[in-house]
Coordinates of C-alpha atoms in Angstrom, one line a residue:
M1 CA 50.3 88.6 -10.9
K2 CA 47.8 87.9 -13.6
I3 CA 46.6 91.5 -13.8
W4 CA 50.2 92.7 -13.9
H5 CA 50.9 90.3 -16.8
R6 CA 47.8 91.4 -18.7
K7 CA 48.8 95.1 -18.4
Q8 CA 52.3 94.2 -19.6
R9 CA 51.0 92.2 -22.5
Y10 CA 48.6 95.0 -23.6
A11 CA 51.5 97.4 -23.4
I12 CA 53.6 95.1 -25.6
R13 CA 50.7 94.7 -28.1
R14 CA 50.6 98.4 -28.8
H15 CA 54.1 98.3 -30.3
P16 CA 54.1 96.2 -33.5
N17 CA 57.8 95.4 -33.4
L18 CA 57.8 94.5 -29.7
N19 CA 54.7 92.4 -30.2
R20 CA 56.4 90.5 -33.0
L21 CA 59.5 90.0 -30.9
Y22 CA 57.4 88.7 -28.0
R23 CA 55.5 86.3 -30.2
V24 CA 58.7 85.0 -31.7
G25 CA 60.1 84.5 -28.2
V26 CA 57.0 82.6 -27.1
A27 CA 57.2 80.5 -30.3
V28 CA 60.9 79.7 -29.7
V29 CA 60.3 78.7 -26.0
G30 CA 57.2 76.7 -26.8
T31 CA 58.9 74.9 -29.7
L32 CA 62.0 74.1 -27.6
L33 CA 59.8 72.6 -24.8
I34 CA 57.9 70.5 -27.4
L35 CA 61.1 69.3 -28.9
A36 CA 62.5 68.5 -25.4
G37 CA 59.3 66.5 -24.7
I38 CA 59.7 64.6 -28.0
A39 CA 63.4 64.0 -27.2
L40 CA 62.5 62.6 -23.8
M41 CA 60.0 60.1 -25.1
P42 CA 62.4 57.2 -25.1
V43 CA 63.1 57.7 -21.4
P44 CA 61.5 54.9 -19.4
I45 CA 59.6 57.2 -17.1
P46 CA 56.8 59.0 -18.8
G47 CA 56.5 62.1 -16.6
P48 CA 59.1 64.5 -18.0
A49 CA 58.4 63.9 -21.6
W50 CA 54.6 64.5 -21.4
G51 CA 55.2 67.4 -19.0
A52 CA 57.6 69.2 -21.3
L53 CA 55.3 68.5 -24.3
F54 CA 52.2 69.9 -22.6
L55 CA 54.1 72.9 -21.1
G56 CA 55.4 73.8 -24.6
L57 CA 51.9 73.5 -26.0
G58 CA 50.6 75.6 -23.2
A59 CA 53.2 78.3 -23.8
L60 CA 52.3 78.3 -27.5
S61 CA 48.6 78.5 -26.7
T62 CA 49.0 81.8 -24.9
E63 CA 49.8 83.5 -28.2
F64 CA 48.6 81.3 -31.1
E65 CA 45.0 80.3 -31.8
W66 CA 45.9 77.0 -33.4
A67 CA 47.8 75.9 -30.3
H68 CA 44.9 77.0 -28.1
R69 CA 42.4 75.0 -30.2
L70 CA 44.8 72.0 -30.0
T71 CA 45.2 72.4 -26.2
S72 CA 41.4 72.6 -25.8
F73 CA 40.9 69.5 -27.9
V74 CA 43.5 67.6 -25.8
I75 CA 41.9 68.6 -22.6
R76 CA 38.4 67.6 -23.8
A77 CA 39.8 64.2 -25.0
I78 CA 41.5 63.6 -21.6
R79 CA 38.3 64.5 -19.7
R80 CA 36.3 62.2 -22.0
S81 CA 38.7 59.3 -21.6
A82 CA 38.7 59.8 -17.9
A83 CA 34.9 59.6 -17.8
I84 CA 34.9 56.5 -19.9
S85 CA 37.6 54.8 -17.8
S86 CA 35.9 55.8 -14.6
A87 CA 32.6 54.3 -15.8
A88 CA 34.3 51.1 -16.9
W89 CA 36.1 50.8 -13.6
K90 CA 32.8 51.3 -11.7
R91 CA 31.2 48.5 -13.8
F92 CA 34.1 46.2 -13.3
D93 CA 34.2 46.9 -9.5
A94 CA 30.5 46.2 -9.2
W95 CA 30.9 42.9 -11.2
A96 CA 33.9 41.9 -9.1
H97 CA 32.1 42.5 -5.8
R98 CA 29.0 40.5 -7.0
H99 CA 31.3 37.7 -8.2
V100 CA 33.3 37.6 -5.0
E101 CA 30.2 37.8 -2.8
R102 CA 28.6 35.0 -4.7
L103 CA 31.7 32.8 -4.3
T104 CA 32.3 33.6 -0.7
G105 CA 28.6 33.3 0.1
A106 CA 28.6 29.8 -1.3
R107 CA 31.8 28.9 0.6
L108 CA 30.3 30.2 3.8
V109 CA 27.2 28.0 3.4
Q110 CA 29.4 25.0 2.6
T111 CA 31.6 25.6 5.6
W112 CA 28.5 26.0 7.8
L113 CA 27.1 22.7 6.5
D114 CA 30.4 20.9 7.1
H115 CA 30.5 22.1 10.7
Q116 CA 26.9 21.1 11.3
H117 CA 27.8 17.6 10.1
Y118 CA 30.9 17.6 12.3
L119 CA 29.0 18.8 15.4
Q120 CA 26.3 16.1 15.1
N121 CA 29.0 13.5 15.6
A122 CA 28.7 11.9 19.1
Y123 CA 32.4 12.4 19.7
A124 CA 32.6 16.0 18.6
F125 CA 33.2 17.4 22.1
A126 CA 35.1 14.4 23.6

């Protein structure tokens, strides 16, 4: 599929008017998708809005260098934020486990001491 598309695109590029028409078509479709994404922003669920916005940007990036640079920047920013949030989550998870283990360990020792005191009573098994 990709090879077929490349061959078709190279054939279109050889004809200046056809190339211009193709680029205008891509610009219209990409812009409409971006506008649809912006229009869907007030919708309470975030999926369709961001999906349409990024699809439009992806469509534009196939033909326009500025859109490709913007798409690359967004992808790098998303990967960087994912790495930062993953590292923060790992730090929080480690802290929470240490904290819970410290609390439960102290409770376990206290429970054991209470039972030891109870079992030393002469009437414990009566």
